[in-house]
Amino acid sequence: MILRFSSTATREQRAAVERALRAADVRAVPADGALLLRDSLTLDEILTFAALPGVEELGTGTRAYSTLRVVSLGWLAAACSVLGLLTLIAANVPAPLGTPADPLRTPEMLRSSWPLLPVHGLVESSPDWLPVSLLPALALVALVLWPIVGGRLALRAPRLHTAFGVAALVATAWLTLAELAR
Amino acid sequence: MSAAGLTRVLDRPVLARRTFLSDPGRTAVFLFGVEVVTGALLALYYQPAPEASFRSVQLISNAVTFGWLVRAVHLAAANVTVLLAAYLVVRAFFRRAFLGPRGLGTWLLTVGFFLLMLAFYFTGEALPWDQDAYWRATVTANLVADTPLVGPWVAGVLRGGADMSGVALVRLYAAHAILMPWVAYWTIKRMRELMRRGAIG
């Protein structure tokens, strides 16, 4: 059985729970903010321990437990593969360094950084009578405030909401490609 | 610690969790950690002043042992982090993660993380102060300056004047290496709290 402490449980509450378990002769193995108990607790014991302050749940547990060895080895393997992949990319695509900056000499080919490609595409394709950065600014505000702007849409018409998202993605891709081709 | 003690610690039961690779959000946070480490290594040699800056990056790339590798890893991880952060926003949109009691906070943190990674990218990109870096930063700053209402003010603060100068370089570096890492730390911390409470996956 697993006895899980709530995240707000104080040290005293945890100690009190452990004392109560010891008094009832129940062995408790600590495991990541929880205690592993034997499965043969009586109903009275379960009700008593579950009612102690600081206890979030006491049950057979739905979470899987492992050992620190397995978990940390998995983490190490994941870290090594990510770092290996990064090193592989880095060795093949070294960071560029051109000539020193010269504010008086504008380069012939001026390409913005890639995350800004769709933004520049939007600037280029907006009509002349609009301030150049109005559409990107509006898009940014809409993105940040989407729970307010589109919350009702997402709640009432989920499919329309999804369609809107797909349209926005397609538009972004299209603007990026248009800007790249320019 | 004795071998038996070590074995006991290693066999201690903990929550079985999948590695950070199973979740793009946690992968992004790991990559951010890579950025912090490689960035700290680069900061050992980097000098934020117009001509010294280019020379110091040249030194890192050509003379310092494995300097080119650290710099290239810093750049590669930055690109992947921006892509992952964008993916997280898209995923939150389609999962409608912004609904529900903690939805607004979840959404603001996700979008905030994305915008923060973009800000890291744009400020970091200018630091080598070569032709490409300088003119890209100029283009980005002009775009910011054209934004209605707050744009001119933000661009003025970033550049420290009407155009890109030595002041701008110092400000970009301070934002990239001191200010924004703190903001990122608090953002990630808050995200982890929300994850622990099960508000985000």
XYZ file of C-alpha atoms in Angstrom:
383
model
C 0.000 0.000 0.000
C 1.058 3.564 -0.567
C 0.552 6.426 1.826
C 1.103 9.691 0.018
C 1.650 12.962 1.850
C 0.032 16.105 0.515
C 2.456 18.703 -0.835
C 1.532 21.046 2.039
C 2.259 18.494 4.784
C 4.633 19.885 7.391
C 7.633 18.025 8.752
C 5.847 17.595 12.114
C 2.800 16.076 10.423
C 4.998 13.598 8.530
C 6.849 12.678 11.714
C 3.526 12.210 13.537
C 2.274 9.871 10.795
C 5.481 7.846 10.954
C 5.189 7.622 14.746
C 1.583 6.410 14.454
C 2.667 3.745 11.950
C 5.477 2.606 14.222
C 3.088 2.467 17.185
C 0.776 0.210 15.139
C 3.802 -1.930 14.186
C 3.472 -1.140 10.459
C 6.824 -0.991 8.657
C 7.048 2.048 6.353
C 9.635 2.417 3.570
C 10.044 6.028 2.392
C 9.616 6.506 -1.375
C 9.564 9.938 -2.938
C 7.140 11.908 -0.775
C 5.225 8.739 0.038
C 5.525 5.713 2.289
C 5.302 2.115 1.144
C 3.318 0.011 3.644
C 2.458 -3.675 3.832
C -0.737 -4.592 2.008
C -2.421 -6.389 4.904
C -3.710 -3.330 6.773
C -7.122 -3.717 8.374
C -9.938 -1.390 7.397
C -9.720 0.320 10.801
C -6.003 0.939 10.314
C -6.571 2.332 6.819
C -9.254 4.707 8.072
C -7.104 5.816 11.007
C -3.973 6.522 8.976
C -5.829 8.135 6.071
C -7.454 10.599 8.477
C -4.153 11.816 9.940
C -3.318 15.423 9.032
C -0.934 15.750 6.100
C -1.965 12.474 4.452
C -3.247 12.971 0.912
C -4.164 9.398 0.034
C -3.759 5.883 1.296
C -4.483 3.056 -1.095
C -3.069 0.337 -3.252
C -1.599 3.095 -5.409
C -1.788 3.634 -9.116
C 1.734 4.894 -9.534
C 4.562 2.532 -10.352
C 7.634 2.511 -8.168
C 11.147 1.698 -9.239
C 14.580 1.947 -7.705
C 16.881 4.946 -7.716
C 19.373 2.845 -9.710
C 16.972 2.232 -12.607
C 15.624 5.785 -12.640
C 19.031 7.470 -12.578
C 20.490 5.112 -15.195
C 17.557 5.945 -17.475
C 18.135 9.635 -16.923
C 21.850 9.215 -17.660
C 21.113 7.335 -20.889
C 18.666 10.032 -22.012
C 21.125 12.827 -21.164
C 23.939 11.047 -23.037
C 21.804 10.556 -26.147
C 20.659 14.195 -26.218
C 24.200 15.491 -25.649
C 25.525 13.064 -28.272
C 22.958 14.242 -30.795
C 23.767 17.899 -30.044
C 27.491 17.216 -30.437
C 26.807 15.471 -33.745
C 24.829 18.488 -35.013
C 27.430 20.925 -33.641
C 30.361 19.084 -35.237
C 28.657 19.202 -38.646
C 27.148 22.700 -38.393
C 29.726 24.897 -36.679
C 28.530 28.308 -35.447
C 29.278 30.860 -38.175
C 31.498 33.898 -37.682
C 31.872 36.372 -40.528
C 33.727 39.653 -40.697
C 33.591 42.257 -37.902
C 30.451 44.416 -37.783
C 30.605 47.530 -39.933
C 27.652 49.893 -39.403
C 28.588 51.819 -42.550
C 28.447 48.812 -44.887
C 25.026 47.201 -45.407
C 25.370 43.582 -46.594
C 23.842 42.785 -50.011
C 21.904 39.796 -48.734
C 20.076 40.707 -45.549
C 18.120 37.788 -44.121
C 16.346 38.041 -40.776
C 16.771 35.320 -38.172
C 14.602 32.291 -38.891
C 12.047 32.594 -36.062
C 11.156 36.017 -37.491
C 10.606 34.808 -41.080
C 6.789 34.472 -40.739
C 6.646 37.861 -38.986
C 8.493 39.553 -41.842
C 6.257 37.686 -44.281
C 3.235 39.150 -42.478
C 4.758 42.638 -42.596
C 5.448 42.292 -46.327
C 1.980 41.007 -47.168
C -0.008 43.535 -45.099
C -1.658 46.346 -47.107
C 0.082 49.709 -47.353
C -2.522 51.683 -45.423
C -1.814 49.674 -42.234
C 1.111 50.516 -39.903
C 3.765 47.901 -40.816
C 3.931 46.121 -37.466
C 0.234 46.262 -36.599
C -0.642 42.733 -37.774
C 2.293 40.988 -35.992
C 1.487 42.967 -32.823
C -2.175 41.947 -33.021
C -1.163 38.315 -33.627
C 1.090 38.421 -30.563
C -1.647 39.906 -28.362
C -4.135 37.306 -29.658
C -1.647 34.509 -28.877
C -0.963 35.688 -25.326
C -4.632 36.378 -24.538
C -6.000 33.336 -26.381
C -7.785 31.886 -23.301
C -9.824 35.120 -23.254
C -10.042 35.705 -27.022
C -10.774 32.127 -28.077
C -11.758 30.435 -24.830
C -15.459 30.493 -25.618
C -14.821 29.127 -29.115
C -12.724 26.271 -27.683
C -15.475 25.445 -25.209
C -18.531 25.716 -27.480
C -17.126 24.645 -30.857
C -13.983 22.552 -30.389
C -13.873 21.545 -34.060
C -14.006 25.147 -35.237
C -11.255 25.915 -32.733
C -9.092 23.105 -34.143
C -9.790 24.289 -37.690
C -8.732 27.797 -36.694
C -5.480 26.398 -35.250
C -4.736 24.426 -38.408
C -5.437 27.530 -40.514
C -3.057 29.586 -38.340
C -0.324 26.920 -38.725
C -0.796 26.768 -42.508
C -0.683 30.575 -42.709
C 2.560 30.630 -40.670
C 4.149 28.004 -42.912
C 2.974 29.849 -46.032
C 4.334 33.201 -44.810
C 7.670 31.557 -43.914
C 7.990 29.961 -47.358
C 6.949 33.191 -49.093
C 9.591 35.101 -47.138
C 12.244 32.476 -47.906
C 11.449 32.616 -51.615
C 11.667 36.397 -51.723
C 29.956 5.497 2.235
C 30.392 1.743 2.240
C 29.484 -0.422 -0.754
C 26.544 -1.855 1.157
C 25.349 1.660 2.000
C 25.629 2.700 -1.630
C 23.671 -0.365 -2.726
C 20.983 0.446 -0.180
C 20.716 4.001 -1.511
C 20.610 2.809 -5.123
C 17.901 0.269 -4.349
C 15.780 2.841 -2.524
C 12.254 2.857 -3.957
C 11.350 6.042 -5.840
C 8.480 6.965 -8.150
C 9.087 5.311 -11.491
C 9.078 8.196 -13.920
C 9.750 8.166 -17.579
C 12.859 10.072 -18.616
C 12.649 13.666 -19.769
C 12.685 12.474 -23.382
C 9.099 11.238 -23.072
C 7.875 14.816 -22.657
C 8.959 17.659 -24.973
C 8.475 20.164 -22.152
C 10.974 18.385 -19.945
C 13.321 17.938 -22.918
C 13.173 21.703 -23.453
C 14.030 22.291 -19.803
C 16.978 19.863 -20.077
C 18.175 21.699 -23.195
C 17.850 24.961 -21.291
C 20.195 23.411 -18.703
C 22.639 22.609 -21.522
C 22.391 26.268 -22.563
C 23.161 27.423 -19.029
C 26.284 25.235 -18.809
C 27.649 26.006 -22.289
C 26.711 29.678 -21.855
C 28.657 29.862 -18.606
C 31.673 28.339 -20.393
C 31.393 30.875 -23.240
C 31.099 33.717 -20.719
C 34.585 32.822 -19.449
C 36.047 34.263 -22.660
C 33.382 36.565 -24.083
C 33.802 40.356 -23.893
C 30.729 42.556 -24.523
C 32.298 45.516 -26.341
C 31.982 46.270 -30.092
C 35.418 45.229 -31.367
C 36.591 43.131 -28.430
C 33.416 41.066 -28.782
C 34.251 39.875 -32.298
C 37.844 39.123 -31.287
C 36.752 37.164 -28.211
C 34.349 35.023 -30.258
C 37.142 34.497 -32.785
C 39.353 33.366 -29.905
C 36.647 30.965 -28.669
C 36.174 29.518 -32.159
C 39.843 29.204 -33.148
C 42.116 29.059 -30.123
C 40.281 27.865 -27.020
C 40.292 24.071 -26.578
C 36.902 22.762 -27.743
C 35.685 26.368 -27.772
C 34.211 25.899 -31.259
C 32.326 22.821 -30.041
C 30.884 24.554 -26.976
C 29.788 27.478 -29.133
C 28.248 25.219 -31.779
C 26.427 23.140 -29.123
C 25.133 26.382 -27.563
C 23.738 27.428 -30.959
C 22.331 24.007 -31.887
C 20.601 23.590 -28.521
C 19.197 27.136 -28.817
C 17.590 26.315 -32.166
C 16.099 23.056 -30.882
C 14.814 24.774 -27.711
C 13.005 27.457 -29.727
C 11.408 24.758 -31.913
C 10.371 22.701 -28.865
C 8.935 25.769 -27.094
C 6.921 26.586 -30.240
C 5.705 22.978 -30.380
C 4.585 23.231 -26.736
C 2.450 26.283 -27.570
C 0.906 24.483 -30.552
C 0.242 21.394 -28.428
C -1.337 23.452 -25.631
C -3.558 25.114 -28.252
C -4.835 21.857 -29.746
C -5.191 20.154 -26.374
C -7.099 23.239 -25.213
C -4.889 23.288 -22.142
C -5.993 26.875 -21.448
C -9.453 25.745 -20.314
C -10.181 24.763 -16.739
C -9.296 26.240 -13.364
C -5.531 26.569 -13.885
C -5.791 26.949 -17.640
C -4.960 30.644 -17.878
C -1.785 30.230 -15.806
C -0.756 27.167 -17.789
C -1.258 28.985 -21.088
C 0.565 32.140 -19.965
C 3.506 30.054 -18.729
C 3.671 28.058 -21.982
C 3.491 31.147 -24.197
C 5.798 33.023 -21.813
C 8.379 30.232 -22.041
C 8.197 30.383 -25.848
C 8.571 34.181 -25.948
C 11.410 33.980 -23.435
C 13.271 31.413 -25.557
C 12.761 33.693 -28.578
C 14.158 36.625 -26.590
C 17.160 34.486 -25.633
C 17.630 33.616 -29.297
C 17.464 37.195 -30.574
C 19.699 38.655 -27.872
C 22.228 35.819 -28.162
C 22.340 36.055 -31.927
C 23.692 39.623 -31.779
C 26.547 38.878 -29.377
C 29.305 37.778 -31.844
C 28.962 41.284 -33.384
C 29.975 40.227 -36.872
C 28.292 41.660 -40.002
C 25.428 39.124 -39.954
C 24.833 39.505 -36.213
C 24.893 43.290 -36.354
C 22.523 43.653 -39.282
C 20.158 40.952 -38.095
C 19.940 42.716 -34.733
C 19.294 45.982 -36.584
C 16.468 44.399 -38.598
C 14.930 42.835 -35.448
C 15.217 46.118 -33.504
C 13.564 48.015 -36.376
C 10.718 45.510 -36.349
C 10.292 46.035 -32.601
C 10.474 49.829 -33.065
C 7.678 49.714 -35.670
C 5.286 48.015 -33.240
C 2.457 50.388 -32.277
C 2.367 52.001 -28.787
C 5.193 50.328 -26.842
C 7.520 49.490 -29.769
C 9.654 52.670 -29.934
C 10.137 52.671 -26.165
C 11.175 48.978 -26.004
C 13.539 49.409 -28.945
C 15.031 52.493 -27.297
C 15.653 50.599 -24.055
C 17.234 47.668 -25.933
C 19.449 49.796 -28.145
C 20.226 52.536 -25.657
C 19.799 55.050 -28.471
C 18.587 55.504 -32.021
C 20.752 52.774 -33.556
C 22.754 49.686 -32.608
C 25.867 50.678 -30.676
C 28.241 49.499 -27.975
C 25.581 50.375 -25.395
C 23.146 48.081 -27.192
C 25.663 45.226 -27.116
C 26.168 45.544 -23.359
C 22.412 45.681 -22.792
C 21.749 42.666 -24.991
C 24.465 40.738 -23.167
C 23.143 41.736 -19.737
C 19.634 40.675 -20.755
C 20.888 37.415 -22.299
C 23.245 36.345 -19.512
C 21.891 37.907 -16.298
C 18.305 39.142 -16.485
C 16.554 36.513 -18.604
C 18.118 33.433 -16.966
C 16.458 34.553 -13.727
C 13.105 35.011 -15.432
C 13.531 31.583 -17.044
C 14.399 30.024 -13.676
C 11.174 31.313 -12.083
C 9.110 30.341 -15.130
C 10.441 26.775 -15.084
C 9.978 26.559 -11.321
C 6.342 27.639 -11.603
C 5.779 25.193 -14.479
C 7.157 22.353 -12.373
C 4.800 23.273 -9.529
C 1.841 23.173 -11.903
C 3.031 19.814 -13.284
C 3.321 18.364 -9.799
C -0.289 19.338 -9.118
C -1.312 17.652 -12.342
C -2.494 20.833 -14.036
C -0.259 20.258 -17.058
C 0.967 17.014 -18.561
